[in-house]
Amino acid sequence: MESVLVKLPATTLEALNRIARQEDVSVGQIIRNALNRDFRRREKAKKPVRADERLVAPLRALLADDFAYAESWTDLQNRLAGKGYSLREAGGGLCLHRQNGEQICKGSELGYGYASLMRKFQRPFPGHRHKWLSDRMLGTGT
């Protein structure tokens, strides 16, 4: 094992010494156990799923006019379908999918989050299960 010098506030060191006496172990063991718990927690933590920017950037350019000029959810879906894509509900937002059903990325990764699209079209995405989002964003009871 290697040694490491760690500077701690006096109150933290007092607490470590108290715990070490209660558990009849060294302060070093308390610190090693805490670090091991933290390492395990980090390994188990859900990693954010982000689309590859090399894929998203060209899509953003390809679909920018469709998102910008669509006048309704139906209009947007028709424009996207013409290019082989569609939007689908995903949790509290929307994801872009290919016609074969493969999920590509979140709408927000393209620069068009669900909330901003909802405000633009003044209604929630058709069939979206999270009604509270539209209530909050649009002030509706739909």
XYZ file of N, CA and C in Angstrom:
426
model
N 0.826 -1.178 0.000
C 0.000 0.000 0.000
C 0.871 1.242 0.000
N 0.388 2.276 -0.663
C 1.083 3.555 -0.727
C 0.548 4.481 0.362
N 1.361 5.414 0.787
C 0.934 6.415 1.764
C 0.599 7.710 1.049
N -0.413 8.411 1.593
C -0.848 9.680 1.040
C -1.071 10.643 2.201
N -0.592 11.840 2.057
C -0.813 12.874 3.056
C -2.096 13.605 2.695
N -3.038 13.641 3.648
C -4.317 14.297 3.415
C -4.525 15.337 4.502
N -4.829 16.543 4.109
C -5.119 17.595 5.071
C -6.623 17.642 5.295
N -7.030 17.591 6.558
C -8.441 17.593 6.921
C -8.709 18.659 7.967
N -9.904 19.196 7.989
C -10.262 20.111 9.071
C -10.230 19.365 10.406
N -9.939 20.075 11.467
C -9.833 19.463 12.796
C -11.106 18.724 13.172
N -12.257 19.291 12.852
C -13.520 18.643 13.218
C -13.704 17.307 12.493
N -13.255 17.246 11.249
C -13.356 16.002 10.481
C -12.428 14.952 11.066
N -11.218 15.344 11.398
C -10.264 14.404 11.986
C -10.767 13.902 13.334
N -11.347 14.790 14.150
C -11.919 14.361 15.434
C -13.014 13.327 15.219
N -13.880 13.574 14.248
C -14.959 12.634 13.954
C -14.403 11.299 13.473
N -13.394 11.340 12.625
C -12.766 10.100 12.147
C -12.145 9.319 13.302
N -11.449 10.010 14.189
C -10.842 9.346 15.352
C -11.906 8.722 16.245
N -12.999 9.423 16.465
C -14.087 8.902 17.303
C -14.685 7.635 16.687
N -14.960 7.676 15.381
C -15.523 6.506 14.692
C -14.536 5.348 14.716
N -13.277 5.628 14.487
C -12.252 4.580 14.482
C -12.187 3.895 15.854
N -12.235 4.667 16.941
C -12.225 4.069 18.288
C -13.458 3.210 18.508
N -14.630 3.703 18.087
C -15.877 2.956 18.271
C -15.865 1.641 17.504
N -15.267 1.653 16.337
C -15.264 0.448 15.499
C -13.987 -0.358 15.640
N -13.082 0.115 16.471
C -11.813 -0.561 16.737
C -11.020 -0.834 15.448
N -10.927 0.214 14.624
C -10.130 0.157 13.396
C -9.325 1.452 13.297
N -8.463 1.513 12.323
C -7.655 2.730 12.146
C -8.444 3.785 11.355
N -8.005 5.027 11.472
C -8.582 6.108 10.672
C -8.374 5.796 9.197
N -7.224 5.254 8.863
C -6.947 4.875 7.474
C -7.968 3.885 6.946
N -8.369 2.912 7.778
C -9.363 1.922 7.347
C -10.721 2.589 7.113
N -11.091 3.521 7.974
C -12.354 4.250 7.784
C -12.323 4.980 6.447
N -11.231 5.640 6.151
C -11.109 6.390 4.897
C -11.116 5.447 3.694
N -10.367 4.319 3.793
C -10.352 3.348 2.680
C -11.752 2.792 2.425
N -12.477 2.468 3.496
C -13.841 1.941 3.340
C -14.752 2.980 2.682
N -14.623 4.231 3.108
C -15.450 5.292 2.522
C -15.137 5.472 1.041
N -13.854 5.436 0.701
C -13.475 5.567 -0.711
C -14.000 4.393 -1.528
N -13.887 3.180 -0.994
C -14.389 2.009 -1.715
C -15.896 2.102 -1.944
N -16.645 2.562 -0.930
C -18.098 2.743 -1.104
C -18.377 3.764 -2.204
N -17.616 4.843 -2.203
C -17.822 5.874 -3.220
C -17.490 5.354 -4.618
N -16.423 4.584 -4.743
C -16.062 4.009 -6.047
C -17.180 3.087 -6.552
N -17.728 2.232 -5.670
C -18.814 1.333 -6.078
C -20.042 2.122 -6.505
N -20.362 3.178 -5.756
C -21.522 4.006 -6.087
C -21.349 4.639 -7.467
N -20.157 5.122 -7.736
C -19.903 5.754 -9.034
C -19.983 4.757 -10.181
N -19.524 3.534 -9.954
C -19.575 2.513 -11.008
C -21.004 2.130 -11.332
N -21.864 2.124 -10.305
C -23.255 1.730 -10.499
C -24.119 2.872 -11.009
N -23.627 4.094 -10.888
C -24.421 5.262 -11.276
C -24.787 5.184 -12.746
N -26.013 5.566 -13.037
C -26.478 5.574 -14.408
C -25.731 6.645 -15.187
N -25.111 6.238 -16.249
C -24.370 7.164 -17.096
C -25.345 7.904 -18.007
N -25.141 9.194 -18.213
C -26.027 9.914 -19.123
C -25.884 9.356 -20.538
N -27.026 9.150 -21.163
C -27.024 8.642 -22.533
C -27.113 9.840 -23.466
N -26.021 10.125 -24.120
C -25.964 11.251 -25.038
C -25.635 10.714 -26.422
N -26.297 11.291 -27.389
C -26.025 10.898 -28.766
C -24.658 11.427 -29.180
N -24.070 10.768 -30.123
C -22.767 11.169 -30.658
C -22.918 12.490 -31.414
N -22.167 13.498 -31.001
C -22.266 14.823 -31.615
C -21.947 14.774 -33.112
N -21.113 13.821 -33.532
C -20.810 13.701 -34.971
C -22.046 13.286 -35.759
N -22.993 12.622 -35.094
C -24.246 12.245 -35.734
C -25.266 13.374 -35.611
N -25.301 14.008 -34.448
C -26.320 15.016 -34.170
C -26.108 16.295 -34.982
N -24.877 16.748 -35.122
C -24.622 18.011 -35.823
C -25.180 18.017 -37.250
N -24.921 16.992 -38.075
C -25.503 17.007 -39.425
C -27.032 16.917 -39.403
N -27.574 16.170 -38.431
C -29.032 16.079 -38.323
C -29.629 17.435 -37.959
N -28.964 18.122 -37.052
C -29.418 19.456 -36.643
C -29.526 20.357 -37.877
N -28.521 20.310 -38.736
C -28.531 21.132 -39.951
C -29.606 20.648 -40.929
N -29.729 19.339 -41.094
C -30.694 18.763 -42.028
C -32.133 19.101 -41.646
N -32.416 19.099 -40.334
C -33.795 19.244 -39.870
C -34.136 20.641 -39.353
N -33.184 21.548 -39.364
C -33.399 22.881 -38.788
C -34.602 23.595 -39.400
N -34.717 23.593 -40.707
C -35.849 24.271 -41.345
C -37.172 23.618 -40.982
N -37.165 22.306 -40.866
C -38.399 21.603 -40.518
C -38.886 22.020 -39.136
N -37.972 22.061 -38.168
C -38.352 22.498 -36.825
C -38.725 23.985 -36.825
N -38.012 24.781 -37.576
C -38.247 26.227 -37.568
C -39.562 26.621 -38.230
N -39.912 25.976 -39.335
C -41.064 26.417 -40.111
C -42.332 25.600 -39.906
N -42.251 24.503 -39.179
C -43.459 23.713 -38.917
C -44.441 24.559 -38.121
N -45.714 24.431 -38.450
C -46.749 25.231 -37.796
C -47.589 24.431 -36.814
N -47.375 23.130 -36.760
C -48.124 22.278 -35.826
C -47.352 20.979 -35.644
N -47.784 20.194 -34.667
C -47.149 18.889 -34.464
C -47.304 18.026 -35.718
N -48.477 18.055 -36.320
C -48.727 17.252 -37.524
C -47.820 17.712 -38.661
N -47.715 19.022 -38.834
C -46.843 19.568 -39.872
C -45.401 19.132 -39.633
N -44.942 19.221 -38.381
C -43.569 18.820 -38.058
C -43.360 17.337 -38.333
N -44.292 16.501 -37.894
C -44.149 15.061 -38.120
C -44.135 14.742 -39.622
N -44.962 15.424 -40.394
C -44.978 15.193 -41.844
C -43.655 15.610 -42.491
N -43.123 16.750 -42.066
C -41.839 17.205 -42.593
C -40.721 16.202 -42.251
N -40.713 15.756 -40.995
C -39.690 14.788 -40.571
C -39.847 13.462 -41.306
N -41.079 13.014 -41.470
C -41.335 11.748 -42.175
C -40.818 11.807 -43.601
N -40.914 12.979 -44.221
C -40.403 13.149 -45.580
C -38.900 12.933 -45.675
N -38.223 13.029 -44.543
C -36.771 12.805 -44.503
C -36.412 11.505 -43.786
N -37.438 10.710 -43.457
C -37.186 9.399 -42.848
C -37.112 9.387 -41.335
N -37.689 10.395 -40.691
C -37.618 10.489 -39.238
C -38.991 10.742 -38.639
N -39.075 10.575 -37.323
C -40.284 10.934 -36.589
C -39.906 11.245 -35.149
N -40.785 11.977 -34.489
C -40.627 12.236 -33.059
C -41.529 11.283 -32.298
N -41.025 10.813 -31.162
C -41.812 9.951 -30.282
C -41.585 10.377 -28.848
N -42.597 10.136 -28.039
C -42.478 10.437 -26.619
C -41.362 9.603 -26.011
N -40.615 10.227 -25.113
C -39.556 9.523 -24.384
C -39.455 10.159 -23.000
N -39.990 9.509 -22.014
C -39.975 10.058 -20.662
C -40.722 11.373 -20.638
N -40.063 12.414 -20.159
C -40.674 13.730 -20.088
C -40.407 14.571 -21.312
N -39.948 13.979 -22.391
C -39.628 14.751 -23.585
C -39.909 13.983 -24.849
N -39.114 14.274 -25.869
C -39.277 13.646 -27.180
C -37.931 13.173 -27.698
N -37.961 12.105 -28.476
C -36.755 11.606 -29.137
C -37.010 11.499 -30.630
N -35.955 11.702 -31.378
C -35.995 11.541 -32.824
C -35.689 10.080 -33.143
N -36.509 9.501 -34.026
C -36.338 8.104 -34.434
C -36.256 8.025 -35.944
N -35.560 6.993 -36.415
C -35.589 6.683 -37.848
C -36.892 5.951 -38.134
N -37.240 5.836 -39.403
C -38.481 5.147 -39.777
C -38.502 3.700 -39.303
N -37.325 3.071 -39.161
C -37.276 1.678 -38.714
C -37.447 1.556 -37.200
N -37.630 2.694 -36.497
C -37.846 2.683 -35.054
C -36.602 2.936 -34.232
N -35.443 2.980 -34.860
C -34.198 3.200 -34.129
C -34.161 4.613 -33.541
N -33.921 4.678 -32.241
C -33.817 5.978 -31.584
C -32.481 6.612 -31.935
N -32.523 7.882 -32.332
C -31.321 8.595 -32.737
C -30.817 9.501 -31.620
N -31.667 10.409 -31.152
C -31.252 11.367 -30.129
C -32.479 12.034 -29.524
N -32.247 12.776 -28.475
C -33.318 13.557 -27.854
C -33.564 14.799 -28.703
N -34.796 15.282 -28.665
C -35.109 16.522 -29.361
C -34.269 17.678 -28.836
N -34.023 17.680 -27.538
C -33.228 18.758 -26.941
C -31.790 18.739 -27.441
N -31.273 17.578 -27.823
C -29.916 17.509 -28.364
C -29.843 18.135 -29.756
N -30.994 18.210 -30.407
C -31.059 18.890 -31.705
C -31.281 20.391 -31.522
N -31.563 20.787 -30.280
C -31.829 22.193 -29.997
C -33.303 22.507 -29.895
N -34.142 21.460 -29.854
C -35.588 21.642 -29.806
C -36.171 20.792 -28.678
N -36.090 21.330 -27.481
C -36.632 20.631 -26.323
C -38.149 20.589 -26.383
N -38.711 19.640 -25.669
C -40.159 19.454 -25.663
C -40.884 20.720 -25.204
N -40.389 21.345 -24.160
C -41.058 22.539 -23.625
C -41.123 23.649 -24.671
N -40.037 23.884 -25.386
C -40.043 24.969 -26.381
C -40.964 24.631 -27.552
N -41.010 23.371 -27.949
C -41.916 22.978 -29.033
C -43.374 23.069 -28.572
N -43.624 22.705 -27.326
C -44.973 22.801 -26.790
C -45.451 24.256 -26.795
N -44.570 25.162 -26.393
C -44.927 26.580 -26.409
C -45.150 27.071 -27.849
N -44.305 26.611 -28.748
C -44.434 27.036 -30.145
C -45.787 26.620 -30.733
N -46.166 25.359 -30.481
C -47.409 24.833 -31.060
C -48.621 25.031 -30.144
N -48.373 25.569 -28.957
C -49.430 25.855 -27.978
C -50.261 24.627 -27.595
N -49.615 23.486 -27.619
C -50.284 22.251 -27.178
C -49.234 21.174 -26.971
N -49.563 20.172 -26.147
C -48.617 19.080 -25.926
C -48.525 18.176 -27.150
N -47.468 17.411 -27.187
C -47.288 16.417 -28.247
C -48.474 15.447 -28.185
N -49.083 15.123 -29.313
C -50.253 14.236 -29.302
C -49.965 12.908 -28.607
N -50.793 12.620 -27.600
C -50.682 11.357 -26.879
C -49.619 11.326 -25.793
N -48.916 12.441 -25.565
C -47.862 12.454 -24.534
C -48.506 12.204 -23.176
N -47.945 11.242 -22.445
C -48.537 10.821 -21.170
C -48.332 11.800 -20.032
N -47.338 12.640 -20.098
C -47.036 13.552 -18.992
C -47.849 14.840 -19.148
N -49.115 14.775 -18.760
C -50.017 15.927 -18.892
C -49.584 17.092 -18.011
N -48.943 16.783 -16.894
C -48.519 17.851 -15.988
C -47.536 18.804 -16.666
N -46.790 18.304 -17.657
C -45.853 19.178 -18.375
C -46.597 20.266 -19.132
N -47.659 19.868 -19.827
C -48.403 20.882 -20.576
C -49.115 21.824 -19.614
N -49.607 21.307 -18.500
C -50.244 22.174 -17.501
C -49.251 23.224 -17.017
N -48.033 22.790 -16.761
C -47.012 23.701 -16.253
C -46.526 24.674 -17.332
N -46.269 24.171 -18.530
C -45.679 25.007 -19.582
C -46.705 25.924 -20.242
N -47.934 25.440 -20.367
C -48.940 26.216 -21.095
C -50.001 26.790 -20.187
N -50.002 26.385 -18.932
C -51.032 26.858 -18.015
C -52.398 26.330 -18.368
N -52.429 25.088 -18.901
C -53.704 24.488 -19.306
C -54.057 23.358 -18.374
N -55.222 22.863 -18.519
C -55.684 21.706 -17.754
C -55.905 20.525 -18.645
N -55.235 20.484 -19.804
C -55.437 19.385 -20.753
C -54.716 18.152 -20.333
